[in-house]
mmCIF file of C-alpha atoms in Angstrom:
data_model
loop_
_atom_site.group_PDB
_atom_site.id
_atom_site.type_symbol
_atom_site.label_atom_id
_atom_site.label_comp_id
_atom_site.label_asym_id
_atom_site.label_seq_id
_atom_site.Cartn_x
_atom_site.Cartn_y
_atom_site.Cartn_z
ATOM 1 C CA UNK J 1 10.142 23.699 18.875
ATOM 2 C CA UNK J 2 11.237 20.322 18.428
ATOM 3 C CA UNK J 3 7.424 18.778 18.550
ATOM 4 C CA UNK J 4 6.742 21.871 16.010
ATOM 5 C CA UNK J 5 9.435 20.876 13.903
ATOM 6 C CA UNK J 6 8.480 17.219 13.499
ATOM 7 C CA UNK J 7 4.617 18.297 12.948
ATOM 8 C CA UNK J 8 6.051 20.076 9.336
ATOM 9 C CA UNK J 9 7.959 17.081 8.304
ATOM 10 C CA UNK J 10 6.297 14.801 5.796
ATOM 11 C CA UNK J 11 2.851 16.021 6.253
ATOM 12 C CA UNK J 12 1.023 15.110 3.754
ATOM 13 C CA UNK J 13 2.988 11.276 4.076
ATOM 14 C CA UNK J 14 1.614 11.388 8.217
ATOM 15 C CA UNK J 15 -2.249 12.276 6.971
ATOM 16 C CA UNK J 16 -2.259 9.045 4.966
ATOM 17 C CA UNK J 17 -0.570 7.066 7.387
ATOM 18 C CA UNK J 18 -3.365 8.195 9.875
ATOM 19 C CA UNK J 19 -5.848 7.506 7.593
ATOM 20 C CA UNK J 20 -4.986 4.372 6.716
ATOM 21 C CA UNK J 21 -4.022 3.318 10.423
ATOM 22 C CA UNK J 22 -8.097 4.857 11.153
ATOM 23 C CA UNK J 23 -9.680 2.460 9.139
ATOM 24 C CA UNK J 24 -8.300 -0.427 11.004
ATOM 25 C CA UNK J 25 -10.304 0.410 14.432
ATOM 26 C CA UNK J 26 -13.963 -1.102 14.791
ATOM 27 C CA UNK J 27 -16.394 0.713 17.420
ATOM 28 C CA UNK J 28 -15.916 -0.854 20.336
ATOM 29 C CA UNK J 29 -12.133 -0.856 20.333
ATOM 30 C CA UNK J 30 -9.770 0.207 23.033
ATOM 31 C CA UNK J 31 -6.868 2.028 21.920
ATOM 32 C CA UNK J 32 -3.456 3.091 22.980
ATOM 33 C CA UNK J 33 -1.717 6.154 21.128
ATOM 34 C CA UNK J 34 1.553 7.090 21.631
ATOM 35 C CA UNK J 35 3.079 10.274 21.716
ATOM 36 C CA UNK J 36 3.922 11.736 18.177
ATOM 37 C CA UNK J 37 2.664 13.590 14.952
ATOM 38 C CA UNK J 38 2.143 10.537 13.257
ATOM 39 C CA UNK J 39 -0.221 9.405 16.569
ATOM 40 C CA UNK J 40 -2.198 12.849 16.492
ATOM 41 C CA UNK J 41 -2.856 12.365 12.988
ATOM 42 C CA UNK J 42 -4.670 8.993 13.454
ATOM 43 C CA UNK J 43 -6.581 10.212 16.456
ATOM 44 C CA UNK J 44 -7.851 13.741 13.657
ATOM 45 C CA UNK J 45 -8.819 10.808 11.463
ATOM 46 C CA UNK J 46 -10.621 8.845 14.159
ATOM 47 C CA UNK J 47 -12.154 11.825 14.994
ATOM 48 C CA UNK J 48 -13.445 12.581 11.760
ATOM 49 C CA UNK J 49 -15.226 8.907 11.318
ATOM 50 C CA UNK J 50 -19.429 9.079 12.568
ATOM 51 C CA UNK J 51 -18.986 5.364 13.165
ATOM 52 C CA UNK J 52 -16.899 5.454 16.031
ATOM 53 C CA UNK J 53 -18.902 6.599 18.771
ATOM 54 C CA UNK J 54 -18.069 3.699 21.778
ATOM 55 C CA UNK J 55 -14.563 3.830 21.216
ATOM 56 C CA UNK J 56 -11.800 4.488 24.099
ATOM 57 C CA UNK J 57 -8.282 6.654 22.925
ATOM 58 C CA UNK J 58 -6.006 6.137 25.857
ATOM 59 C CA UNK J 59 -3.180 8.256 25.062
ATOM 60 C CA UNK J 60 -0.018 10.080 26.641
ATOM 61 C CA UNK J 61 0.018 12.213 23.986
ATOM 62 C CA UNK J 62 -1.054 16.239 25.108
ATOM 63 C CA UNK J 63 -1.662 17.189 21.478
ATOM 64 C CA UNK J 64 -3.911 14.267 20.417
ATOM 65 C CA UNK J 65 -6.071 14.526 23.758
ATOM 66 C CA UNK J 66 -6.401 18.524 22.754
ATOM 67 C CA UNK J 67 -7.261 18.079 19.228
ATOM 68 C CA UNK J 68 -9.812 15.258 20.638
ATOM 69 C CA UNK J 69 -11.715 17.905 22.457
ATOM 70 C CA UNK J 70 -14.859 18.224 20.762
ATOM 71 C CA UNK J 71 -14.996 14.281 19.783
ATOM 72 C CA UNK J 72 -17.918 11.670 20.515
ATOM 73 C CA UNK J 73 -15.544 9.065 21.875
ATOM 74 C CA UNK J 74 -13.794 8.867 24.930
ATOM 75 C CA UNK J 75 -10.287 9.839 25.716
ATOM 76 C CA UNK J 76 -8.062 9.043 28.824
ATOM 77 C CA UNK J 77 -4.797 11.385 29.162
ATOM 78 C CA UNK J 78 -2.340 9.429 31.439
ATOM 79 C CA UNK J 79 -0.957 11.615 34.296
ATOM 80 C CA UNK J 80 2.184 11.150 34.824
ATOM 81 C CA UNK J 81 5.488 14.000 34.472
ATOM 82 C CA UNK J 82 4.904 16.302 31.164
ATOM 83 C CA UNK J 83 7.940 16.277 28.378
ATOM 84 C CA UNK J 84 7.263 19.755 26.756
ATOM 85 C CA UNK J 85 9.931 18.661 23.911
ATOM 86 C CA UNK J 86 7.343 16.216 22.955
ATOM 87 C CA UNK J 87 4.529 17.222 24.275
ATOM 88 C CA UNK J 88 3.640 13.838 26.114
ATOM 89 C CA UNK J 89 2.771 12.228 29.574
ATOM 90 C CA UNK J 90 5.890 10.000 30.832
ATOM 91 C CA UNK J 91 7.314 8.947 33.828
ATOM 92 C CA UNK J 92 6.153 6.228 36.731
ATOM 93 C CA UNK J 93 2.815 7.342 37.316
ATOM 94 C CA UNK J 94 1.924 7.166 33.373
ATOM 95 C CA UNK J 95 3.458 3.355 33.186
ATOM 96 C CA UNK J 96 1.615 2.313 36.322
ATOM 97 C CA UNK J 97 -1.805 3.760 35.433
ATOM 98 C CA UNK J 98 -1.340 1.851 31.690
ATOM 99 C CA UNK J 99 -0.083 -1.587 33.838
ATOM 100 C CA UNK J 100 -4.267 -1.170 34.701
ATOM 101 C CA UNK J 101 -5.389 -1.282 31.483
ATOM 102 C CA UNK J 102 -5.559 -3.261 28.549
ATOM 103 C CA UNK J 103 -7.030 -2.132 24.871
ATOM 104 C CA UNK J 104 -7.242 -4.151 21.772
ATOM 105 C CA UNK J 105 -5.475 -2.378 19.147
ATOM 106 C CA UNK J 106 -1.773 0.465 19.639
ATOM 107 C CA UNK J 107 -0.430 2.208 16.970
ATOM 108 C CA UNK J 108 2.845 3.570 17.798
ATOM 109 C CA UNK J 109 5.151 6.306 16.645
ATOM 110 C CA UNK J 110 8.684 5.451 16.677
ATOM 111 C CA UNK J 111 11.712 7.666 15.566
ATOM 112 C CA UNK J 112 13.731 4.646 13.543
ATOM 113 C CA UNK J 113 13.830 1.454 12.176
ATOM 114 C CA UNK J 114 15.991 -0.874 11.525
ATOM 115 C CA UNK J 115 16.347 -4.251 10.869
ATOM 116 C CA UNK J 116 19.289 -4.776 13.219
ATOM 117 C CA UNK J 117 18.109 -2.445 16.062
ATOM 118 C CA UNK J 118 14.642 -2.804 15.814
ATOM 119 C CA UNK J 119 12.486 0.162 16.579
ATOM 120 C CA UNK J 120 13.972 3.185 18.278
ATOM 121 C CA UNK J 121 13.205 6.493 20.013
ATOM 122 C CA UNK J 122 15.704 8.991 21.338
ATOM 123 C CA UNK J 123 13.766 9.109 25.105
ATOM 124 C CA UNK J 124 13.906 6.632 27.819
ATOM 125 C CA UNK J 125 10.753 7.558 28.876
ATOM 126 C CA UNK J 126 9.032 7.483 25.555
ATOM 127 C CA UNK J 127 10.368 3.726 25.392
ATOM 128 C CA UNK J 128 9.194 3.001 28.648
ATOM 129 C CA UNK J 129 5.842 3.758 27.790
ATOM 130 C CA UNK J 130 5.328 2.789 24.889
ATOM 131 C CA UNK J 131 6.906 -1.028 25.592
ATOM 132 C CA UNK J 132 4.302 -0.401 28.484
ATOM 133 C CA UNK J 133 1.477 -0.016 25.958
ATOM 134 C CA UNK J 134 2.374 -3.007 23.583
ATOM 135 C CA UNK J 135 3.021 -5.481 26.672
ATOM 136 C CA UNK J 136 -0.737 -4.655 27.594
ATOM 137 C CA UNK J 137 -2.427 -4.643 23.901
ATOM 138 C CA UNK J 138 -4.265 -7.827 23.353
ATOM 139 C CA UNK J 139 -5.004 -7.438 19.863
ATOM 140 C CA UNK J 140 -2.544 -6.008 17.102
ATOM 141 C CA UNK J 141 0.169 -3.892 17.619
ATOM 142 C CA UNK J 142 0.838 -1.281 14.538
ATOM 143 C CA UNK J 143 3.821 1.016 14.389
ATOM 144 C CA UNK J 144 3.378 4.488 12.343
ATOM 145 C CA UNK J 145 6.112 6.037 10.965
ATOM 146 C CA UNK J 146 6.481 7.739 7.142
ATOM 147 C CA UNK J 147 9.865 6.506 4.759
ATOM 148 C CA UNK J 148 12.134 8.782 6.728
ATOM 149 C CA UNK J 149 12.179 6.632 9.434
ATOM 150 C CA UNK J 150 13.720 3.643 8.213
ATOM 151 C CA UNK J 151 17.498 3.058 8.224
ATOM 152 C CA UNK J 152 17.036 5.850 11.495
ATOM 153 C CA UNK J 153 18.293 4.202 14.856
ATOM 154 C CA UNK J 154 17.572 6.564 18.064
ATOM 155 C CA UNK J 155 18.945 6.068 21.043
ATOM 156 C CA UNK J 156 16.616 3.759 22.987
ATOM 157 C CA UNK J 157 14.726 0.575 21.854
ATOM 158 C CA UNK J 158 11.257 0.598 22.181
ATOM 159 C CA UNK J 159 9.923 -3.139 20.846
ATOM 160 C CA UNK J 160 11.938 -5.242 18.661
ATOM 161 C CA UNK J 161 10.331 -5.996 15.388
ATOM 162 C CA UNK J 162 8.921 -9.522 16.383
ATOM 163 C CA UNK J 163 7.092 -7.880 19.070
ATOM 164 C CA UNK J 164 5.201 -5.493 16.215
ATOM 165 C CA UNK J 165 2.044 -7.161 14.106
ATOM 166 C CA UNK J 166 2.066 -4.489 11.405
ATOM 167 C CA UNK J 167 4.115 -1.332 10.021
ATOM 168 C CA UNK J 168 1.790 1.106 8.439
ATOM 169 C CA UNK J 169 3.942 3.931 6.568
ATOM 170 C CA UNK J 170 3.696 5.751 3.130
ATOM 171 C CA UNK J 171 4.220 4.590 -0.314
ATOM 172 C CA UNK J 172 7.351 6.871 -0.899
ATOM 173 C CA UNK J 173 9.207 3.587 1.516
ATOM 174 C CA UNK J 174 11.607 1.814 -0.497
ATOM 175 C CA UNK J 175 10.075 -1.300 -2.501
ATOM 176 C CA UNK J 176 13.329 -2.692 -1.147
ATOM 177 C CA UNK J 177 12.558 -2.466 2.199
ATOM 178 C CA UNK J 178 8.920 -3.031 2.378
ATOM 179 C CA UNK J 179 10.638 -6.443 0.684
ATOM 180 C CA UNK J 180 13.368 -6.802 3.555
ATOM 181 C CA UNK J 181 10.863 -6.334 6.156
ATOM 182 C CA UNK J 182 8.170 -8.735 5.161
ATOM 183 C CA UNK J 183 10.481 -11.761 5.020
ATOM 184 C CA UNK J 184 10.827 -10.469 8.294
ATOM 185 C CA UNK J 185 7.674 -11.473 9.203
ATOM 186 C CA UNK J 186 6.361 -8.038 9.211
ATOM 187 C CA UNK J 187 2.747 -7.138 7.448
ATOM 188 C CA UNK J 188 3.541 -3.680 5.896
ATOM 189 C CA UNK J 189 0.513 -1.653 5.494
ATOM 190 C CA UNK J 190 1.746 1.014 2.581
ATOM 191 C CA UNK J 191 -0.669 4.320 2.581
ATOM 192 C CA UNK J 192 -0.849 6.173 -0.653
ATOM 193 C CA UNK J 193 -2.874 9.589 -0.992
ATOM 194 C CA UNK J 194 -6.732 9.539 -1.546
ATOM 195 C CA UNK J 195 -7.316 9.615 -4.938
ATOM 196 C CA UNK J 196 -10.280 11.618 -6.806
ATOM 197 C CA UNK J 197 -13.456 9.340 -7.659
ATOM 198 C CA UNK J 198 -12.670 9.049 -11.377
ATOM 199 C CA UNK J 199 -16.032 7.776 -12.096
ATOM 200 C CA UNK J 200 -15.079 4.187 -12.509
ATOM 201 C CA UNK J 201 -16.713 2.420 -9.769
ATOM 202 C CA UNK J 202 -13.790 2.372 -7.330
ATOM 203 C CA UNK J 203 -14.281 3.900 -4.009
ATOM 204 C CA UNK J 204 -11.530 6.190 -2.046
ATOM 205 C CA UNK J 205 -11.270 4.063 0.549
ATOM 206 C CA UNK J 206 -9.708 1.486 -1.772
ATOM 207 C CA UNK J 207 -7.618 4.026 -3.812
ATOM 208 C CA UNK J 208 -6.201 5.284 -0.963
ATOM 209 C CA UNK J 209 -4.091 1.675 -0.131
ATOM 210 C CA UNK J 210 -1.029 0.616 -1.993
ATOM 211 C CA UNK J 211 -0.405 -3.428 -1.382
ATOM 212 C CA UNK J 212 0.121 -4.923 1.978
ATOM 213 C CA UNK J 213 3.408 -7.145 1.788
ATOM 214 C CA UNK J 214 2.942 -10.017 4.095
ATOM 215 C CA UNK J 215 5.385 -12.870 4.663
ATOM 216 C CA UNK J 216 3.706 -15.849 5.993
#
């Protein structure tokens, strides 16, 4: 109920985030996945890409490893205690298995953000593993949320904002705060919808980015 709930919010804004957060893995990469909609919907898109072959997905997230089924890549499922409300692997087991690995690239659902209190989740256990997954990325380190998220603060912290490379969310987010949050220091990734070819030499994967607002 509460994971089915979530999956009907902002769908179409999730499908572009997990579009958009697809295109940024090469073959070859290693990557963590939290639990969330906004997670499953960049391992469908994954999925969906021929290119991506020699990739690893580690993941505590039950519904991602499911829909990843019939895929050509390789997915770990952490073991670990199952959260039904969530649908996810958490617990001791889950963080020790991910202290033994690394991967090159997370993208990581979060249920708030906020300027003062960073990025939030209403779990411990979600937090636990997901600070468990950024402390062991050695590449970037992308949170995926839509526009409802911001201004949201949860109950547990799970990375503060400095500890994030990039925030990939949809281009209903306030021009305000895509503002506020890259003189933060934060590259904001904004995903639009894919647009039709209109004939006019552009290709979808370029209409389907708004600007990335970078302060360096």
């Amino acid at each position: 109920p509460a994971y089915a709930s979530s999956a009907l919010a902002n769908p179409e804004a999730k499908h572009s985030i997990g579009r958009a957060a697809s295109r940024l893995v090469q073959d070859g990469d290693t990557v963590f996945l939290n639990s969330g909609t906004t997670t499953t919907e960049v391992l469908l898109h994954l999925k969906g890409r021929s290119d991506l072959q020699n990739i690893i997905v580690v993941t505590n997230n039950v519904t991602a490893a499911i829909e990843a089924r019939d895929a050509e890549f390789e997915v770990i499922l952490l073991g670990g205690s199952f959260r039904s409300r969530s649908y996810s692997i958490v617990g001791h087991f889950a963080a020790e298995m991910l202290r033994g690995m690394h991967a090159n690239k997370a993208f990581i659902g979060v249920d708030g953000i906020s300027l003062k209190f960073h990025y939030t989740t209403p779990a411990s256990h979600e937090a636990e593993i997901a600070h468990v997954m950024i402390e062991q990325t050695q590449g970037p380190v992308y949170v995926v949320a839509d526009y409802s998220k911001w201004g949201v603060v949860s109950n547990f912290r799970l990375a503060t904002l400095d500890e994030v490379d990039g925030l990939i969310v949809d281009d209903s987010l306030d021009p305000e705060a895509r503002v506020e949050l890259s003189n933060r220091g934060i590259e904001v990734i904004a995903a639009g919808p894919e647009l039709e070819d209109t004939g006019t030499g552009g290709s979808s994967e370029e209409a389907s980015y708004a600007p990335v607002f970078k302060s360096r």
